[in-house]
Amino acid sequence: GGIRKLLKVVLTKGGIIICEIVCERAYDIVELLGKFVGLDTKNKEATGEAKTELDNVIHSPLIDNNGNAIRKVKFYQTNLTGFEIRGGIATKEKTFIGFKAVLENNALRYERIDVSNFQQIQKQNDNSFKVYKNDLVFFIYPNGSFRGGKIVSFLEDRKIAAFQNSRFPSAIKMQPESFCIMKKTKDGKLEKGSSKQQSVNSAIGIIKLNLDILGNLKSYQAIGSVKSELLDAIKSSIKG
């Protein structure tokens, strides 16, 4: 049942072949994972064979009822976000669009927004605080410190987010090192690998900045407790 929810395959009526094929593959993966329960992870040979077997199932093509491979179908081992079924072709939906936050008992609760739930969330008139990809946003912590920037990813379950410095081009190699995960190349040198993920679990407030076309600060939106030096600077900038 869990993997079916992850795939978000919606069976609007019975007998939809493409949905049945996707579900069958999901059950194959679940069955295979069940075989690996109790696997000795210290046994490199056994874990290697298990990974190979799992990769083969995950990445092998899906076959339709005519014996043809269904195009554009991928199963991912992490961050499953759904499949969009159109004209008999299943395509993996793109992931991060944004997140929404609500304040409950002085604590922030988050819900990730992606292609699979975007339209549904758009229709909800719940006055929630919404942040979308590339918005300039800052998370405020109990000691008044903050972290943020142009948000580029968000994981709801782990409450972590990745940011970029909006004053620099978005290409990773152009971003400051403090915003990047550094990795070693084959020759032992360090290079920028991807945007660094940071915990927002203990944040007590969020500030989202609204800029004009020239990048000047017009206004801001906030949720939760955002008292901080950052807020003072934002207010001062708007007045100026």
Coordinates of C-alpha atoms in Angstrom, one line a residue:
G1 CA 0.0 0.0 0.0
G2 CA 2.8 2.4 0.9
I3 CA 4.5 2.3 -2.5
R4 CA 1.2 2.7 -4.3
K5 CA 0.7 6.0 -2.4
L6 CA 4.2 7.1 -3.3
L7 CA 3.5 6.4 -7.0
K8 CA 0.2 8.3 -6.7
V9 CA -1.4 6.2 -9.4
V10 CA -5.0 7.2 -9.5
L11 CA -7.3 4.5 -10.9
T12 CA -10.3 6.5 -12.1
K13 CA -11.9 3.4 -13.5
G14 CA -11.1 -0.3 -13.7
G15 CA -9.2 -1.9 -16.6
I16 CA -6.7 0.9 -17.3
I17 CA -3.8 -1.2 -18.7
I18 CA -1.0 1.4 -18.1
C19 CA -2.0 1.8 -14.4
E20 CA -2.1 -2.0 -13.9
I21 CA 1.3 -2.4 -15.4
V22 CA 2.8 0.4 -13.2
C23 CA 1.2 -1.2 -10.1
E24 CA 2.5 -4.6 -11.0
R25 CA 6.0 -3.3 -11.2
A26 CA 5.5 -1.6 -7.8
Y27 CA 4.5 -4.9 -6.3
D28 CA 7.5 -6.6 -7.9
I29 CA 9.8 -4.0 -6.2
V30 CA 8.0 -4.5 -2.8
E31 CA 8.3 -8.3 -3.1
L32 CA 12.0 -8.0 -3.9
L33 CA 12.7 -5.7 -1.0
G34 CA 10.9 -8.2 1.2
K35 CA 13.6 -10.7 0.3
F36 CA 16.3 -8.4 1.5
V37 CA 14.9 -8.0 5.0
G38 CA 17.5 -9.3 7.5
L39 CA 20.3 -9.1 4.9
D40 CA 23.7 -8.9 6.5
T41 CA 24.8 -5.4 5.3
K42 CA 28.4 -6.3 6.3
N43 CA 28.5 -9.0 3.6
K44 CA 29.7 -6.9 0.7
E45 CA 29.1 -9.8 -1.8
A46 CA 25.5 -10.3 -0.7
T47 CA 24.7 -6.6 -0.6
G48 CA 26.2 -6.1 -4.0
E49 CA 24.2 -8.9 -5.5
A50 CA 21.0 -7.5 -3.9
K51 CA 21.7 -4.0 -5.3
T52 CA 22.3 -5.4 -8.8
E53 CA 19.0 -7.5 -8.6
L54 CA 17.1 -4.4 -7.4
D55 CA 18.6 -2.1 -10.0
N56 CA 17.7 -4.7 -12.7
V57 CA 14.0 -4.6 -11.6
I58 CA 13.8 -0.9 -11.2
H59 CA 15.4 0.1 -14.5
S60 CA 14.1 -2.7 -16.8
P61 CA 11.5 -1.5 -19.3
L62 CA 7.8 -1.9 -18.6
I63 CA 6.1 -4.0 -21.3
D64 CA 2.6 -3.2 -22.4
N65 CA -0.1 -5.8 -23.4
N66 CA 1.2 -5.8 -27.0
G67 CA 4.7 -6.8 -25.9
N68 CA 6.1 -3.3 -26.6
A69 CA 8.2 -1.3 -24.1
I70 CA 6.4 1.6 -22.6
R71 CA 8.5 4.8 -23.1
K72 CA 9.5 7.4 -20.6
V73 CA 8.9 5.3 -17.4
K74 CA 11.4 5.4 -14.6
F75 CA 11.3 4.0 -11.1
Y76 CA 13.4 5.8 -8.5
Q77 CA 14.7 4.3 -5.3
T78 CA 14.3 7.6 -3.4
N79 CA 12.0 10.7 -3.6
L80 CA 9.2 9.0 -5.6
T81 CA 6.8 11.8 -6.5
G82 CA 4.3 10.2 -8.9
F83 CA 3.6 9.3 -12.4
E84 CA 1.5 11.3 -14.9
I85 CA -0.4 9.1 -17.3
R86 CA -1.2 10.7 -20.6
G87 CA -2.1 8.9 -23.9
G88 CA -0.7 5.6 -22.7
I89 CA 2.7 7.1 -21.8
A90 CA 3.7 7.3 -18.2
T91 CA 6.2 10.1 -17.3
K92 CA 7.8 10.8 -14.0
E93 CA 6.6 14.2 -12.7
K94 CA 9.1 16.9 -11.9
T95 CA 9.7 17.3 -8.2
F96 CA 10.0 20.5 -6.3
I97 CA 7.6 23.4 -7.0
G98 CA 7.5 24.8 -3.4
F99 CA 6.0 24.2 0.0
K100 CA 3.3 25.6 2.2
A101 CA 3.5 26.3 5.9
V102 CA 0.9 26.7 8.6
L103 CA 1.3 27.6 12.2
E104 CA -0.1 25.1 14.7
N105 CA 0.5 25.5 18.5
N106 CA 3.3 28.0 17.8
A107 CA 5.1 25.4 15.6
L108 CA 5.5 25.4 11.9
R109 CA 4.0 22.5 9.9
Y110 CA 5.0 22.0 6.3
E111 CA 3.6 20.4 3.1
R112 CA 5.7 20.1 0.0
I113 CA 4.3 21.2 -3.3
D114 CA 5.1 19.3 -6.5
V115 CA 3.5 18.6 -9.8
S116 CA 1.3 15.8 -8.3
N117 CA -0.4 18.0 -5.8
F118 CA 0.0 21.6 -7.2
Q119 CA -3.4 22.0 -8.7
Q120 CA -5.1 20.5 -5.6
I121 CA -3.2 22.9 -3.3
Q122 CA -3.9 25.9 -5.6
K123 CA -7.6 25.3 -5.2
Q124 CA -7.4 25.3 -1.4
N125 CA -8.4 28.6 0.1
D126 CA -6.7 28.0 3.4
N127 CA -4.7 31.2 3.7
S128 CA -1.5 29.1 4.2
F129 CA 1.9 30.7 3.7
K130 CA 3.2 29.5 0.4
V131 CA 6.8 29.6 -0.9
Y132 CA 7.7 28.7 -4.5
K133 CA 11.0 27.7 -6.1
N134 CA 13.4 30.6 -6.5
D135 CA 11.5 32.8 -4.0
L136 CA 13.8 34.7 -1.6
V137 CA 13.0 33.3 1.8
F138 CA 14.6 33.2 5.2
F139 CA 14.0 30.8 8.2
I140 CA 14.2 32.4 11.6
Y141 CA 15.5 30.5 14.7
P142 CA 14.8 30.9 18.4
N143 CA 18.1 32.7 19.0
G144 CA 17.3 35.3 16.3
S145 CA 19.7 33.7 13.8
F146 CA 18.5 33.0 10.3
R147 CA 19.4 31.1 7.1
G148 CA 18.0 31.1 3.7
G149 CA 18.3 32.7 0.2
K150 CA 16.8 31.7 -3.1
I151 CA 15.1 28.4 -2.3
V152 CA 15.9 25.6 -4.7
S153 CA 14.7 22.4 -2.9
F154 CA 12.7 21.3 0.1
L155 CA 12.2 17.9 1.8
E156 CA 9.1 17.8 3.9
D157 CA 9.8 14.6 5.8
R158 CA 13.4 15.6 6.9
K159 CA 12.6 19.4 7.1
I160 CA 15.7 20.4 5.1
A161 CA 16.0 23.0 2.4
A162 CA 18.7 24.1 0.0
F163 CA 19.3 27.7 -1.0
Q164 CA 21.3 29.7 -3.5
N165 CA 22.7 33.2 -3.1
S166 CA 20.5 35.4 -5.3
R167 CA 23.4 37.8 -6.0
F168 CA 25.3 35.2 -8.0
P169 CA 24.3 33.3 -11.1
S170 CA 22.4 30.1 -10.4
A171 CA 25.0 27.8 -12.0
I172 CA 26.6 25.8 -9.1
K173 CA 30.1 26.7 -10.1
M174 CA 29.2 30.4 -9.8
Q175 CA 27.7 30.1 -6.3
P176 CA 29.7 30.9 -3.1
E177 CA 31.2 27.8 -1.4
S178 CA 29.1 28.4 1.7
F179 CA 26.0 27.5 -0.4
C180 CA 27.5 24.4 -1.9
I181 CA 28.4 20.8 -1.1
M182 CA 32.1 20.4 -2.0
K183 CA 33.2 17.1 -3.5
K184 CA 36.5 15.6 -4.5
T185 CA 37.4 15.1 -8.2
K186 CA 39.3 12.1 -9.4
D187 CA 42.5 14.0 -9.2
G188 CA 41.8 14.9 -5.6
K189 CA 40.8 18.5 -6.1
L190 CA 37.6 20.0 -4.5
E191 CA 34.8 21.3 -6.7
K192 CA 31.3 22.5 -6.1
G193 CA 28.9 19.6 -6.4
S194 CA 25.3 20.7 -5.5
S195 CA 23.4 23.2 -3.3
K196 CA 23.9 22.5 0.4
Q197 CA 20.9 21.2 2.3
Q198 CA 20.2 22.8 5.6
S199 CA 17.9 21.9 8.5
V200 CA 14.9 24.1 9.1
N201 CA 13.4 21.8 11.7
S202 CA 13.8 24.2 14.6
A203 CA 12.8 27.4 12.7
I204 CA 10.1 29.4 14.5
G205 CA 9.3 31.8 11.7
I206 CA 9.7 32.4 8.0
I207 CA 10.1 35.6 6.0
K208 CA 9.5 35.8 2.3
L209 CA 10.8 38.9 0.4
N210 CA 8.9 40.5 -2.5
L211 CA 11.2 42.3 -5.0
D212 CA 10.5 44.6 -7.9
I213 CA 11.8 43.9 -11.4
L214 CA 15.1 45.6 -10.6
G215 CA 15.6 43.5 -7.4
N216 CA 14.7 46.2 -4.9
L217 CA 12.8 45.2 -1.8
K218 CA 9.1 46.1 -2.1
S219 CA 7.5 44.2 0.8
Y220 CA 7.7 41.0 2.8
Q221 CA 5.4 38.3 4.1
A222 CA 5.9 36.4 7.4
I223 CA 4.6 33.5 9.4
G224 CA 5.4 32.6 13.0
S225 CA 7.8 34.5 15.2
V226 CA 10.3 36.5 13.0
K227 CA 11.7 39.0 15.5
S228 CA 15.4 39.3 14.5
E229 CA 18.1 41.7 13.2
L230 CA 17.1 40.5 9.8
L231 CA 13.5 41.7 10.2
D232 CA 14.8 45.1 11.5
A233 CA 17.1 45.4 8.4
I234 CA 14.2 44.5 6.1
K235 CA 11.9 47.1 7.6
S236 CA 14.6 49.7 7.5
S237 CA 15.3 48.9 3.8
I238 CA 11.6 49.2 2.9
K239 CA 11.3 52.6 4.7
G240 CA 14.4 53.8 2.9

